[in-house]
PDB file of C-alpha atoms in Angstrom:
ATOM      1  CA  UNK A   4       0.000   0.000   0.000  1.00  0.00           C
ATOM      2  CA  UNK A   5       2.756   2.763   0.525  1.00  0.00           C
ATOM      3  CA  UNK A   6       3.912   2.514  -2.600  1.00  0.00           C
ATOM      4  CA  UNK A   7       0.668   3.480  -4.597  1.00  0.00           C
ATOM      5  CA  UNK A   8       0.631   7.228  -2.837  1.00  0.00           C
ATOM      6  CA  UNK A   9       3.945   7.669  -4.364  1.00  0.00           C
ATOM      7  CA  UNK A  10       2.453   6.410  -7.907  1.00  0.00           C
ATOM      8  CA  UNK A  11      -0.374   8.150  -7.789  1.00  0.00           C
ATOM      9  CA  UNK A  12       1.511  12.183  -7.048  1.00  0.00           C
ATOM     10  CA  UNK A  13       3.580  11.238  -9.849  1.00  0.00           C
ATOM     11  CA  UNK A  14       0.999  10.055 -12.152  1.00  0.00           C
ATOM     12  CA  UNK A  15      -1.103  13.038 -10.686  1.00  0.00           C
ATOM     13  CA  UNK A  16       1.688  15.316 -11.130  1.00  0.00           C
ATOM     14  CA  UNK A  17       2.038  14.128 -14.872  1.00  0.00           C
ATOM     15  CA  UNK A  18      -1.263  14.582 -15.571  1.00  0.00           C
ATOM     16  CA  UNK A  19      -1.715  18.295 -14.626  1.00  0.00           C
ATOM     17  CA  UNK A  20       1.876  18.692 -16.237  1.00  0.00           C
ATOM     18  CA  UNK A  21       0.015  17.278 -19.826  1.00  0.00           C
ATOM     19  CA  UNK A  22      -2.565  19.334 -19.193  1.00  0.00           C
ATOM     20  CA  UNK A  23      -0.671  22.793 -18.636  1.00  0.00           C
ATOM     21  CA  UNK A  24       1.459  22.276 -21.957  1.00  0.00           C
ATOM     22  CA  UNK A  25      -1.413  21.522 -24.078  1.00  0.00           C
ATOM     23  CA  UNK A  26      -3.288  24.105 -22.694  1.00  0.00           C
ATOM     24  CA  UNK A  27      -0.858  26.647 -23.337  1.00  0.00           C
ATOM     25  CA  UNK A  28      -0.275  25.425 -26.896  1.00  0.00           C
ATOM     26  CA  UNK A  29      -3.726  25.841 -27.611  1.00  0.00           C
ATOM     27  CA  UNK A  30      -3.992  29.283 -26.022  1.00  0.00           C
ATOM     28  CA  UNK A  31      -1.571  31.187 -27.981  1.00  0.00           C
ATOM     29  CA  UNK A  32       0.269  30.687 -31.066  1.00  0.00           C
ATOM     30  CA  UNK A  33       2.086  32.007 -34.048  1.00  0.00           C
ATOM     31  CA  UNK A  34      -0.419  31.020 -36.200  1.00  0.00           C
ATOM     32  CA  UNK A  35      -3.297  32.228 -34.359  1.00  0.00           C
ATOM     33  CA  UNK A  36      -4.572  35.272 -36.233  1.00  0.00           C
ATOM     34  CA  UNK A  37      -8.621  35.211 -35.133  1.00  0.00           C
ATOM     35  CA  UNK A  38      -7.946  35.371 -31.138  1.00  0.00           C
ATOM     36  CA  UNK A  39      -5.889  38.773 -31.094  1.00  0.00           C
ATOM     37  CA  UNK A  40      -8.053  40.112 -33.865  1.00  0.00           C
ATOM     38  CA  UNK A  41     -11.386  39.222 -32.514  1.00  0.00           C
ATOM     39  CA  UNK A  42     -10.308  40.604 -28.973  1.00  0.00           C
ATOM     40  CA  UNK A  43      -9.227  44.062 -30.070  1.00  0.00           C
ATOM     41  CA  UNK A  44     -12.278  44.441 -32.506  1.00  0.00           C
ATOM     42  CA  UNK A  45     -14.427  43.805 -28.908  1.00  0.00           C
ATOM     43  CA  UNK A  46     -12.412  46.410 -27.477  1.00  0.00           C
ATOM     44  CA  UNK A  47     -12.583  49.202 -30.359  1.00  0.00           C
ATOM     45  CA  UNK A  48     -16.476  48.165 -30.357  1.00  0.00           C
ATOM     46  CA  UNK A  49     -16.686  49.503 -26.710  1.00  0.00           C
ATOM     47  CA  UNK A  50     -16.514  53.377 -26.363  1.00  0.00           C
ATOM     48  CA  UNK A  51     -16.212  53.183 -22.684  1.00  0.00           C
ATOM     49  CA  UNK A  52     -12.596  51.007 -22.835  1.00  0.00           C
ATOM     50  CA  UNK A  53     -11.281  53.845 -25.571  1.00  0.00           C
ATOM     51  CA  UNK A  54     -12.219  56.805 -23.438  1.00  0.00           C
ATOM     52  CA  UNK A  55     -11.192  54.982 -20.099  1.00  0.00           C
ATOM     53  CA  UNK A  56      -8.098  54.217 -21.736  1.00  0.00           C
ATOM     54  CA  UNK A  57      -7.529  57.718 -23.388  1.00  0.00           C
ATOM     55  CA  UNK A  58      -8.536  59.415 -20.087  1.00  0.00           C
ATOM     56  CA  UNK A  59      -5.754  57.271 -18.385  1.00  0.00           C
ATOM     57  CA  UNK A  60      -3.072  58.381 -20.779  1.00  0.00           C
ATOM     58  CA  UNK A  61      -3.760  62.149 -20.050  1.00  0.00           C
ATOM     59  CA  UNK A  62      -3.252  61.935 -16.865  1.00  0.00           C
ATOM     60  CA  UNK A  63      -0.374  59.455 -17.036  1.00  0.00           C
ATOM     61  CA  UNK A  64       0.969  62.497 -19.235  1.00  0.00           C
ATOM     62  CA  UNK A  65       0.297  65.455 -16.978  1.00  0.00           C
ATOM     63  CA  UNK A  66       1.523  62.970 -14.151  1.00  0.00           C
ATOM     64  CA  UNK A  67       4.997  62.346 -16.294  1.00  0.00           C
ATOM     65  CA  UNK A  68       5.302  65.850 -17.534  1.00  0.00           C
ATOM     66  CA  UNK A  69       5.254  66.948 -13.340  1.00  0.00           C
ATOM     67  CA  UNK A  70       7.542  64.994 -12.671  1.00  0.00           C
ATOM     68  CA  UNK A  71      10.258  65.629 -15.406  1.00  0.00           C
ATOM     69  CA  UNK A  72       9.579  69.489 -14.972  1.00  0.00           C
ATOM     70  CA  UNK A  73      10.112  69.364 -11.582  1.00  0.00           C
ATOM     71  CA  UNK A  74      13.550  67.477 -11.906  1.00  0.00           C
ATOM     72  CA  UNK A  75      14.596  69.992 -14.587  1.00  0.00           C
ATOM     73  CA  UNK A  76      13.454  72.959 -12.239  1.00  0.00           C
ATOM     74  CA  UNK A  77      15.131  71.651  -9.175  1.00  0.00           C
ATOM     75  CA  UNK A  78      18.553  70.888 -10.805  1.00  0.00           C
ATOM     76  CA  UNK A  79      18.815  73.913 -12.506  1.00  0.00           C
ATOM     77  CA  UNK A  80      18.228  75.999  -8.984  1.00  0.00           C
ATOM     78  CA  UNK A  81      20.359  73.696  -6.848  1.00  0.00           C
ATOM     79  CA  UNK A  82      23.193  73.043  -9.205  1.00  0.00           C
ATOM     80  CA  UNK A  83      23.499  76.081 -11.803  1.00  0.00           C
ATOM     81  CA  UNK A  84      21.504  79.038 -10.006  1.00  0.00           C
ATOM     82  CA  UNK A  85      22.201  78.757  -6.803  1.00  0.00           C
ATOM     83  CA  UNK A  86      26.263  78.382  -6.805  1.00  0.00           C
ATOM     84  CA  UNK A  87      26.256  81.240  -9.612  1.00  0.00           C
ATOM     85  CA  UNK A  88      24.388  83.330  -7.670  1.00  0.00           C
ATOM     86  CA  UNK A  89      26.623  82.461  -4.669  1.00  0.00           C
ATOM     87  CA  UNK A  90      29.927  83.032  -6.808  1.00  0.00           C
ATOM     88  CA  UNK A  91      31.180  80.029  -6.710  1.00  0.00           C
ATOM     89  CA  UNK A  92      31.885  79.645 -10.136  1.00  0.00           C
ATOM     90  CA  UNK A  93      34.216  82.736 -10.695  1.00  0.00           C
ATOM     91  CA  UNK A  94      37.806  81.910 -10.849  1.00  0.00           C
ATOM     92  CA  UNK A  95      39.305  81.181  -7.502  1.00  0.00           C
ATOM     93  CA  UNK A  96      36.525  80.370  -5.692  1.00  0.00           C
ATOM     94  CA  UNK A  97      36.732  77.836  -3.470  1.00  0.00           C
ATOM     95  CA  UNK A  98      35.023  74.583  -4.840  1.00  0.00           C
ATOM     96  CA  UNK A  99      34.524  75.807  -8.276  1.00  0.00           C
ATOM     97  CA  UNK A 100      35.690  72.959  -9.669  1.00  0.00           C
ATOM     98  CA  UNK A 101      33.761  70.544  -8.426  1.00  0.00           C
ATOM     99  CA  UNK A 102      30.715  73.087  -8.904  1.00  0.00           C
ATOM    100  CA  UNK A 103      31.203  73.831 -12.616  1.00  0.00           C
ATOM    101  CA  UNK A 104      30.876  69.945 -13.021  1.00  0.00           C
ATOM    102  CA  UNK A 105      27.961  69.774 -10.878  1.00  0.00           C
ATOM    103  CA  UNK A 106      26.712  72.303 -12.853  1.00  0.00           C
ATOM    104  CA  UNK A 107      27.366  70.749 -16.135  1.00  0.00           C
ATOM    105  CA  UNK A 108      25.334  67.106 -15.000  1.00  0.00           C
ATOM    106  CA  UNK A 109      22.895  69.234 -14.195  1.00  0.00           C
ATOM    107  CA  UNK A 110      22.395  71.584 -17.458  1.00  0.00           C
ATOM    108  CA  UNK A 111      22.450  67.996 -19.085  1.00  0.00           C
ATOM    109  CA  UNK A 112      20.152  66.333 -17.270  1.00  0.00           C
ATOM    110  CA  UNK A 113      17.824  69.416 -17.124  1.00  0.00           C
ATOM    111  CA  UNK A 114      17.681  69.317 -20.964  1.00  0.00           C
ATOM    112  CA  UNK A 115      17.201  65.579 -20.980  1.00  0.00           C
ATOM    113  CA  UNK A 116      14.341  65.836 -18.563  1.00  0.00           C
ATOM    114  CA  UNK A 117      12.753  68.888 -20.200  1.00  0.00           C
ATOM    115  CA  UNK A 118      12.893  67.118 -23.509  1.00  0.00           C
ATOM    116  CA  UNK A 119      10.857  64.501 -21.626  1.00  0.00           C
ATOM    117  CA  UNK A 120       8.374  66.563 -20.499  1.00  0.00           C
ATOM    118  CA  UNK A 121       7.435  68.015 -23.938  1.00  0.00           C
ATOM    119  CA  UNK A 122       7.405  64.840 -25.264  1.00  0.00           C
ATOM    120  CA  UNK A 123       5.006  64.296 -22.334  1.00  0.00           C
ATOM    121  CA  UNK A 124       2.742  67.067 -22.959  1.00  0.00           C
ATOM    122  CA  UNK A 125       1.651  65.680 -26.514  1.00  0.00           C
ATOM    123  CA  UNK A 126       0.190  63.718 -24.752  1.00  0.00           C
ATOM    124  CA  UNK A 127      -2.704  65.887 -22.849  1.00  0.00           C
ATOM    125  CA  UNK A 128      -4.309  67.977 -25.683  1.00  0.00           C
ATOM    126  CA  UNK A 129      -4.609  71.431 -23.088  1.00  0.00           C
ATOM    127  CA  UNK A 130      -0.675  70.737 -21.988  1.00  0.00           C
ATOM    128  CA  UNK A 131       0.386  69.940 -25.893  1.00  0.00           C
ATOM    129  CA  UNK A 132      -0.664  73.440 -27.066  1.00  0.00           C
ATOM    130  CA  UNK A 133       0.403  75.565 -23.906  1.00  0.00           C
ATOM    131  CA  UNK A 134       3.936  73.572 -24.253  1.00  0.00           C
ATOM    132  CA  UNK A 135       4.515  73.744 -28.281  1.00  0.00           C
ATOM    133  CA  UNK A 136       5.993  77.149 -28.264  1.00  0.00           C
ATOM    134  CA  UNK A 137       8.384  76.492 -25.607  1.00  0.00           C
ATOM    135  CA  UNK A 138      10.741  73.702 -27.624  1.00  0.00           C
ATOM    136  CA  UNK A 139      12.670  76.105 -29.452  1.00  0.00           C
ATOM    137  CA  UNK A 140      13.769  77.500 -25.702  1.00  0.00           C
ATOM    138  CA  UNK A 141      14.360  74.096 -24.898  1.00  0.00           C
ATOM    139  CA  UNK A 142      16.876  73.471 -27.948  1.00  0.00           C
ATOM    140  CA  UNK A 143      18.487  76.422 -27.069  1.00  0.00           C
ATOM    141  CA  UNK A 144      19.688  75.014 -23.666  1.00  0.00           C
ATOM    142  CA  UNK A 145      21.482  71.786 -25.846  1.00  0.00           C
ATOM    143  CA  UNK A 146      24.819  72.801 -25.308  1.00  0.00           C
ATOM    144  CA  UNK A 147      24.585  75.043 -22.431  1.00  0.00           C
ATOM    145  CA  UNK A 148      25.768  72.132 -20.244  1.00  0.00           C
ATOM    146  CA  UNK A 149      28.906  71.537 -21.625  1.00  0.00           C
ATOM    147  CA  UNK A 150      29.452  75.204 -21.755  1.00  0.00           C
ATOM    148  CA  UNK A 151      28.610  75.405 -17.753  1.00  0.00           C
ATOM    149  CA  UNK A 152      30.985  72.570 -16.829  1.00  0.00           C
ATOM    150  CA  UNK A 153      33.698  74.168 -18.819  1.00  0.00           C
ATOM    151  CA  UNK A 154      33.178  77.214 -17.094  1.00  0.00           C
ATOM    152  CA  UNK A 155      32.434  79.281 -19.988  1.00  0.00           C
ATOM    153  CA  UNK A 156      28.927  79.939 -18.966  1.00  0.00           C
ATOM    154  CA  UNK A 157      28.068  83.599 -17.920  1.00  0.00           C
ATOM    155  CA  UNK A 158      24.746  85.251 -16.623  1.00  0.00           C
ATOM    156  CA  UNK A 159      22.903  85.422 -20.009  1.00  0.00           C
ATOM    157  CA  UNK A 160      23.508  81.304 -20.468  1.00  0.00           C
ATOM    158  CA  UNK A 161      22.002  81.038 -16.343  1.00  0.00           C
ATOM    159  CA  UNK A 162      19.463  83.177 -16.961  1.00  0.00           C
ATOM    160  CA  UNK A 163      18.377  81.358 -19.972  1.00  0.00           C
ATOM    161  CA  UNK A 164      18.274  78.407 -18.103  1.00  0.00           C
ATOM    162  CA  UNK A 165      15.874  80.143 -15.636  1.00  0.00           C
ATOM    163  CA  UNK A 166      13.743  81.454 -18.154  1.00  0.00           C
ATOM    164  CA  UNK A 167      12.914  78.386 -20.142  1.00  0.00           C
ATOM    165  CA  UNK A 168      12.205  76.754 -16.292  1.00  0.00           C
ATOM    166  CA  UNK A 169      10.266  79.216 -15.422  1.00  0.00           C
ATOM    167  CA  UNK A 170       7.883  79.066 -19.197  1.00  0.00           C
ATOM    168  CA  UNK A 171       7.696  75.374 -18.453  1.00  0.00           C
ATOM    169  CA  UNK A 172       6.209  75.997 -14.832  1.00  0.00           C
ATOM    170  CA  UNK A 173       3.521  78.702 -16.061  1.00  0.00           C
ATOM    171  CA  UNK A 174       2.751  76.540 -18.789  1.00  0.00           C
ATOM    172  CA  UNK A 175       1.879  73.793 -16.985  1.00  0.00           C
ATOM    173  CA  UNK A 176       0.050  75.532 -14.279  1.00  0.00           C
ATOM    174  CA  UNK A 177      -1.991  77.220 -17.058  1.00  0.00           C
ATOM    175  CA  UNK A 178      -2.643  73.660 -18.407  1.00  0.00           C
ATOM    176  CA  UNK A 179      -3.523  72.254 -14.711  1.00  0.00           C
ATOM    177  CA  UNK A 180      -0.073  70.601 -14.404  1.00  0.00           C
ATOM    178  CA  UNK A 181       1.552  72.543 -11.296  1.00  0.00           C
ATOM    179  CA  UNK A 182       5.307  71.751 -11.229  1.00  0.00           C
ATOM    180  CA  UNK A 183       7.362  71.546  -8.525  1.00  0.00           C
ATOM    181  CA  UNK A 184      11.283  71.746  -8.303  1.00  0.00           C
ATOM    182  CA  UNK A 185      12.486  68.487  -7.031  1.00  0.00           C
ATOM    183  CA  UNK A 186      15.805  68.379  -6.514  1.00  0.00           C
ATOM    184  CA  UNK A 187      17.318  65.071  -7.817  1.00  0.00           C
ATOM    185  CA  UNK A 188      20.428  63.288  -5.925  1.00  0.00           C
ATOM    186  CA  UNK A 189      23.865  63.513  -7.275  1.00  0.00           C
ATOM    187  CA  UNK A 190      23.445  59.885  -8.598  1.00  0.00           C
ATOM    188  CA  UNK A 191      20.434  60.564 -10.867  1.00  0.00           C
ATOM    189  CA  UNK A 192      22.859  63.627 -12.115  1.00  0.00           C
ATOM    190  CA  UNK A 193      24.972  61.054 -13.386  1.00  0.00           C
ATOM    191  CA  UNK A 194      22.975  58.355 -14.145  1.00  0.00           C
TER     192      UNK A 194
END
């Protein structure tokens, strides 16, 4: 008798193993073309999954655009405006070194993340149009970054910095997307 319990897991076990692969072969496929077709039709057919779904996006994008914005902002004040307000980055002032590289990651990183966030706001209608006019300001702050960590950077290429931050945070509070600064860590600088 003891040894049918181990026979019978293992045929047991064998059994629901057969029935896992040939249910997953007939679930899916390569050459299935009717099951992914006839699902999305059912889901184009409902209005309420299309707006749901578009309604989700918006807000994902306001949500994103925040978020980016607010990195941008708070890097630029912590790392460019702050220590050039402060003087650190005229010539023989202590720690200007490591501040004009600070201040370099961060003009990069600000221009990466405020590319993101325009590339965001396509994606909220209201956000899109109050955002379209700023790019070229963004594009204009390309090579600012290597300028600043060269130290090469004067008060015009700061206060450019400060203006394009500051379009970005009245366009999105016009569009109901109030940004933030949020200063990032040195890490997400330069990573």
């Amino acid at each position: 008798m003891p040894r049918s319990v181990p026979l019978r897991r293992t045929l047991a076990a064998l059994l629901l193993s057969c029935a896992l692969v040939a249910g997953a072969t007939a679930c899916g496929g390569s050459d299935d073309t009717s099951g992914g077709t006839a699902a999305s039709a059912s889901a184009a057919a409902d209005p309420s999954v299309s707006v749901s779904a578009s309604a989700e996006k918006q807000r994902l994008a306001k949500t994103r655009f925040v978020a980016n914005a607010g990195l941008a902002a708070g890097a630029t004040y912590q790392w460019i405006v702050k220590p050039y307000r402060a003087g650190t980055f005229k010539k023989g002032a202590e720690g200007r070194r490591l501040a004009l590289v600070k201040a370099g990651l961060a003009g990069g990183f600000a221009y990466n993340r405020l590319k993101a966030a325009a590339e965001n706001a396509k994606g909220d209608p209201l956000l899109s149009k109050a955002v379209a006019p700023l790019t070229a300001g963004i594009e204009s702050l390309k090579g600012l970054g290597t300028k600043l960590r060269k130290g090469e950077a004067g008060e015009g290429d700061v206060g450019a910095f400060e203006s394009v931050i500051e379009s970005i945070k009245n366009a999105g509070k016009d569009a109901g997307a109030e940004v933030k600064d949020k200063v990032p860590s040195t890490s997400q600088l330069t990573g």
